């Protein structure tokens, strides 16, 4: 392998395979090992690090994931943290970042319908239960260009 790649994963998008794999790794404590190893799941191979968390990215950096040649892709929502994977002194690998984005209106509508039913979430607000999509779009709760703030690392 001559390069590592990174997928920037946006919260509230479908990452069921990624979640399934990380759940399996966590059940076996594979993601906390002190050496990089390849784990096989359903005929596909994965490296035993969890790049979906900031601590996991730190651990992956400590194990020199980028220069190991074991990974083609790292999926994460932490773009700036993951960039540090490529700043090891001995790292000669240059990462390439690519992002898959949903249409912003479809994503906002999906988030609205999620908010209506996500009673299991700690920050669930019952105000969404009977709210119409139009009411949501005109309300103070409608998101305000979250993606731009996230990509520029200016969340406030």
PDB file of C-alpha atoms in Angstrom:
ATOM      1  CA  UNK A   1       0.000   0.000   0.000  1.00  0.00           C
ATOM      2  CA  UNK A   2       1.368   3.397  -0.876  1.00  0.00           C
ATOM      3  CA  UNK A   3      -1.169   5.581   0.895  1.00  0.00           C
ATOM      4  CA  UNK A   4      -3.763   5.575   3.640  1.00  0.00           C
ATOM      5  CA  UNK A   5      -7.206   6.990   3.144  1.00  0.00           C
ATOM      6  CA  UNK A   6      -9.709   8.386   5.550  1.00  0.00           C
ATOM      7  CA  UNK A   7     -13.491   8.496   5.425  1.00  0.00           C
ATOM      8  CA  UNK A   8     -14.995  11.388   7.324  1.00  0.00           C
ATOM      9  CA  UNK A   9     -18.156   9.977   8.849  1.00  0.00           C
ATOM     10  CA  UNK A  10     -20.943  12.422   9.717  1.00  0.00           C
ATOM     11  CA  UNK A  11     -23.013  11.756  12.854  1.00  0.00           C
ATOM     12  CA  UNK A  12     -26.602  10.557  12.251  1.00  0.00           C
ATOM     13  CA  UNK A  13     -25.655   8.834   9.024  1.00  0.00           C
ATOM     14  CA  UNK A  14     -25.854   5.124   8.390  1.00  0.00           C
ATOM     15  CA  UNK A  15     -22.687   3.405   9.522  1.00  0.00           C
ATOM     16  CA  UNK A  16     -24.192   0.087  10.565  1.00  0.00           C
ATOM     17  CA  UNK A  17     -21.282  -2.031   9.311  1.00  0.00           C
ATOM     18  CA  UNK A  18     -18.771   0.250  11.011  1.00  0.00           C
ATOM     19  CA  UNK A  19     -20.743   0.103  14.271  1.00  0.00           C
ATOM     20  CA  UNK A  20     -21.079  -3.692  14.033  1.00  0.00           C
ATOM     21  CA  UNK A  21     -17.345  -4.135  13.544  1.00  0.00           C
ATOM     22  CA  UNK A  22     -16.402  -1.774  16.374  1.00  0.00           C
ATOM     23  CA  UNK A  23     -18.908  -3.499  18.656  1.00  0.00           C
ATOM     24  CA  UNK A  24     -17.279  -6.847  17.871  1.00  0.00           C
ATOM     25  CA  UNK A  25     -13.786  -5.425  18.454  1.00  0.00           C
ATOM     26  CA  UNK A  26     -14.868  -3.960  21.788  1.00  0.00           C
ATOM     27  CA  UNK A  27     -16.437  -7.234  22.912  1.00  0.00           C
ATOM     28  CA  UNK A  28     -13.132  -9.009  22.336  1.00  0.00           C
ATOM     29  CA  UNK A  29     -11.000  -6.057  23.517  1.00  0.00           C
ATOM     30  CA  UNK A  30      -9.155  -6.232  20.182  1.00  0.00           C
ATOM     31  CA  UNK A  31      -9.171  -2.438  19.850  1.00  0.00           C
ATOM     32  CA  UNK A  32      -7.101  -1.948  23.034  1.00  0.00           C
ATOM     33  CA  UNK A  33      -4.228  -4.241  22.093  1.00  0.00           C
ATOM     34  CA  UNK A  34      -0.718  -2.800  22.117  1.00  0.00           C
ATOM     35  CA  UNK A  35       0.118  -4.091  18.636  1.00  0.00           C
ATOM     36  CA  UNK A  36      -1.704  -3.683  15.354  1.00  0.00           C
ATOM     37  CA  UNK A  37      -3.318  -6.833  14.044  1.00  0.00           C
ATOM     38  CA  UNK A  38      -5.746  -7.612  11.252  1.00  0.00           C
ATOM     39  CA  UNK A  39      -9.151  -8.971  12.304  1.00  0.00           C
ATOM     40  CA  UNK A  40     -11.402 -10.849   9.868  1.00  0.00           C
ATOM     41  CA  UNK A  41     -15.158 -10.295  10.035  1.00  0.00           C
ATOM     42  CA  UNK A  42     -17.608 -11.760   7.499  1.00  0.00           C
ATOM     43  CA  UNK A  43     -14.809 -12.330   5.018  1.00  0.00           C
ATOM     44  CA  UNK A  44     -13.435  -8.772   5.225  1.00  0.00           C
ATOM     45  CA  UNK A  45     -10.333  -7.628   7.054  1.00  0.00           C
ATOM     46  CA  UNK A  46     -10.050  -4.771   9.537  1.00  0.00           C
ATOM     47  CA  UNK A  47      -7.272  -3.363  11.715  1.00  0.00           C
ATOM     48  CA  UNK A  48      -7.856  -3.597  15.481  1.00  0.00           C
ATOM     49  CA  UNK A  49      -8.114   0.142  16.209  1.00  0.00           C
ATOM     50  CA  UNK A  50     -11.203   2.271  16.727  1.00  0.00           C
ATOM     51  CA  UNK A  51     -10.902   5.519  14.772  1.00  0.00           C
ATOM     52  CA  UNK A  52     -14.483   6.514  15.656  1.00  0.00           C
ATOM     53  CA  UNK A  53     -13.343   8.014  18.973  1.00  0.00           C
ATOM     54  CA  UNK A  54     -10.691  10.580  19.859  1.00  0.00           C
ATOM     55  CA  UNK A  55      -9.029   8.142  22.273  1.00  0.00           C
ATOM     56  CA  UNK A  56      -9.065   5.475  19.564  1.00  0.00           C
ATOM     57  CA  UNK A  57      -7.361   7.828  17.118  1.00  0.00           C
ATOM     58  CA  UNK A  58      -4.732   8.642  19.746  1.00  0.00           C
ATOM     59  CA  UNK A  59      -4.182   4.903  20.266  1.00  0.00           C
ATOM     60  CA  UNK A  60      -3.947   4.330  16.495  1.00  0.00           C
ATOM     61  CA  UNK A  61      -1.320   7.080  16.269  1.00  0.00           C
ATOM     62  CA  UNK A  62       0.680   5.547  19.130  1.00  0.00           C
ATOM     63  CA  UNK A  63       0.665   2.249  17.197  1.00  0.00           C
ATOM     64  CA  UNK A  64       1.721   4.032  13.954  1.00  0.00           C
ATOM     65  CA  UNK A  65      -1.366   2.964  12.011  1.00  0.00           C
ATOM     66  CA  UNK A  66      -0.664   5.194   8.995  1.00  0.00           C
ATOM     67  CA  UNK A  67       2.870   3.917   8.406  1.00  0.00           C
ATOM     68  CA  UNK A  68       1.994   0.276   9.179  1.00  0.00           C
ATOM     69  CA  UNK A  69       0.633  -0.436   5.708  1.00  0.00           C
ATOM     70  CA  UNK A  70      -2.237  -2.409   7.252  1.00  0.00           C
ATOM     71  CA  UNK A  71      -5.097   0.013   6.555  1.00  0.00           C
ATOM     72  CA  UNK A  72      -6.463   1.379   3.308  1.00  0.00           C
ATOM     73  CA  UNK A  73      -9.270   3.401   4.937  1.00  0.00           C
ATOM     74  CA  UNK A  74      -9.969   4.831   8.382  1.00  0.00           C
ATOM     75  CA  UNK A  75     -13.560   5.914   9.078  1.00  0.00           C
ATOM     76  CA  UNK A  76     -14.070   8.760  11.516  1.00  0.00           C
ATOM     77  CA  UNK A  77     -16.056  11.866  12.372  1.00  0.00           C
ATOM     78  CA  UNK A  78     -12.967  13.480  13.889  1.00  0.00           C
ATOM     79  CA  UNK A  79     -11.285  14.979  10.839  1.00  0.00           C
ATOM     80  CA  UNK A  80      -8.761  17.147  12.680  1.00  0.00           C
ATOM     81  CA  UNK A  81      -7.845  14.453  15.202  1.00  0.00           C
ATOM     82  CA  UNK A  82      -7.417  11.873  12.455  1.00  0.00           C
ATOM     83  CA  UNK A  83      -5.063  14.184  10.574  1.00  0.00           C
ATOM     84  CA  UNK A  84      -2.596  13.630  13.429  1.00  0.00           C
ATOM     85  CA  UNK A  85      -2.260  10.004  12.337  1.00  0.00           C
ATOM     86  CA  UNK A  86      -0.032  11.291   9.550  1.00  0.00           C
ATOM     87  CA  UNK A  87       2.263  13.463  11.685  1.00  0.00           C
ATOM     88  CA  UNK A  88       4.477  10.790  13.279  1.00  0.00           C
ATOM     89  CA  UNK A  89       8.180  11.535  12.828  1.00  0.00           C
ATOM     90  CA  UNK A  90       8.782   8.198  11.101  1.00  0.00           C
ATOM     91  CA  UNK A  91       5.688   8.426   8.905  1.00  0.00           C
ATOM     92  CA  UNK A  92       6.385   8.685   5.176  1.00  0.00           C
ATOM     93  CA  UNK A  93       2.765   7.996   4.243  1.00  0.00           C
ATOM     94  CA  UNK A  94       0.642  10.911   3.118  1.00  0.00           C
ATOM     95  CA  UNK A  95      -3.056  10.552   3.820  1.00  0.00           C
ATOM     96  CA  UNK A  96      -5.811  11.331   1.390  1.00  0.00           C
ATOM     97  CA  UNK A  97      -9.104  12.492   2.770  1.00  0.00           C
ATOM     98  CA  UNK A  98     -12.429  12.017   1.094  1.00  0.00           C
ATOM     99  CA  UNK A  99     -15.898  12.696   2.365  1.00  0.00           C
ATOM    100  CA  UNK A 100     -19.231  11.266   1.357  1.00  0.00           C
ATOM    101  CA  UNK A 101     -21.978  13.804   1.955  1.00  0.00           C
ATOM    102  CA  UNK A 102     -25.725  13.440   1.934  1.00  0.00           C
ATOM    103  CA  UNK A 103     -27.793  16.131   0.289  1.00  0.00           C
ATOM    104  CA  UNK A 104     -28.129  18.792   3.018  1.00  0.00           C
ATOM    105  CA  UNK A 105     -31.911  19.047   2.791  1.00  0.00           C
ATOM    106  CA  UNK A 106     -32.370  15.268   2.874  1.00  0.00           C
ATOM    107  CA  UNK A 107     -30.011  15.111   5.847  1.00  0.00           C
ATOM    108  CA  UNK A 108     -31.881  17.891   7.702  1.00  0.00           C
ATOM    109  CA  UNK A 109     -35.245  16.202   7.048  1.00  0.00           C
ATOM    110  CA  UNK A 110     -33.830  12.884   8.229  1.00  0.00           C
ATOM    111  CA  UNK A 111     -32.538  14.527  11.409  1.00  0.00           C
ATOM    112  CA  UNK A 112     -35.979  16.023  12.057  1.00  0.00           C
ATOM    113  CA  UNK A 113     -37.689  12.631  11.791  1.00  0.00           C
ATOM    114  CA  UNK A 114     -34.986  11.119  13.999  1.00  0.00           C
ATOM    115  CA  UNK A 115     -35.565  13.804  16.649  1.00  0.00           C
ATOM    116  CA  UNK A 116     -39.297  12.981  16.654  1.00  0.00           C
ATOM    117  CA  UNK A 117     -38.759   9.363  17.691  1.00  0.00           C
ATOM    118  CA  UNK A 118     -35.380   9.212  19.473  1.00  0.00           C
ATOM    119  CA  UNK A 119     -36.764   8.848  22.987  1.00  0.00           C
ATOM    120  CA  UNK A 120     -33.668   6.818  23.982  1.00  0.00           C
ATOM    121  CA  UNK A 121     -31.367   9.802  23.463  1.00  0.00           C
ATOM    122  CA  UNK A 122     -30.273  11.654  26.621  1.00  0.00           C
ATOM    123  CA  UNK A 123     -31.121  15.017  25.050  1.00  0.00           C
ATOM    124  CA  UNK A 124     -34.505  13.906  23.654  1.00  0.00           C
ATOM    125  CA  UNK A 125     -37.029  16.743  23.571  1.00  0.00           C
ATOM    126  CA  UNK A 126     -40.714  15.836  23.318  1.00  0.00           C
ATOM    127  CA  UNK A 127     -41.414  19.134  21.573  1.00  0.00           C
ATOM    128  CA  UNK A 128     -40.549  17.446  18.262  1.00  0.00           C
ATOM    129  CA  UNK A 129     -43.113  14.673  18.712  1.00  0.00           C
ATOM    130  CA  UNK A 130     -46.066  16.656  17.319  1.00  0.00           C
ATOM    131  CA  UNK A 131     -44.122  19.246  15.337  1.00  0.00           C
ATOM    132  CA  UNK A 132     -44.522  19.431  11.559  1.00  0.00           C
ATOM    133  CA  UNK A 133     -41.536  19.584   9.238  1.00  0.00           C
ATOM    134  CA  UNK A 134     -42.422  23.169   8.296  1.00  0.00           C
ATOM    135  CA  UNK A 135     -42.648  24.171  11.962  1.00  0.00           C
ATOM    136  CA  UNK A 136     -39.249  22.579  12.558  1.00  0.00           C
ATOM    137  CA  UNK A 137     -37.709  24.404   9.571  1.00  0.00           C
ATOM    138  CA  UNK A 138     -38.932  27.744  10.941  1.00  0.00           C
ATOM    139  CA  UNK A 139     -37.992  26.986  14.547  1.00  0.00           C
ATOM    140  CA  UNK A 140     -34.897  27.833  16.551  1.00  0.00           C
ATOM    141  CA  UNK A 141     -34.088  24.093  16.667  1.00  0.00           C
ATOM    142  CA  UNK A 142     -33.443  23.747  12.947  1.00  0.00           C
ATOM    143  CA  UNK A 143     -29.735  23.266  12.395  1.00  0.00           C
ATOM    144  CA  UNK A 144     -27.723  26.198  11.148  1.00  0.00           C
ATOM    145  CA  UNK A 145     -25.092  24.985   8.709  1.00  0.00           C
ATOM    146  CA  UNK A 146     -23.569  22.391  11.032  1.00  0.00           C
ATOM    147  CA  UNK A 147     -21.402  20.897   8.259  1.00  0.00           C
ATOM    148  CA  UNK A 148     -19.604  24.163   7.510  1.00  0.00           C
ATOM    149  CA  UNK A 149     -18.932  24.727  11.222  1.00  0.00           C
ATOM    150  CA  UNK A 150     -17.690  21.153  11.625  1.00  0.00           C
ATOM    151  CA  UNK A 151     -15.378  21.166   8.597  1.00  0.00           C
ATOM    152  CA  UNK A 152     -13.843  24.484   9.645  1.00  0.00           C
ATOM    153  CA  UNK A 153     -13.443  23.242  13.234  1.00  0.00           C
ATOM    154  CA  UNK A 154     -15.499  26.227  14.465  1.00  0.00           C
ATOM    155  CA  UNK A 155     -18.358  24.529  16.292  1.00  0.00           C
ATOM    156  CA  UNK A 156     -19.476  27.655  18.172  1.00  0.00           C
TER     157      UNK A 156
END
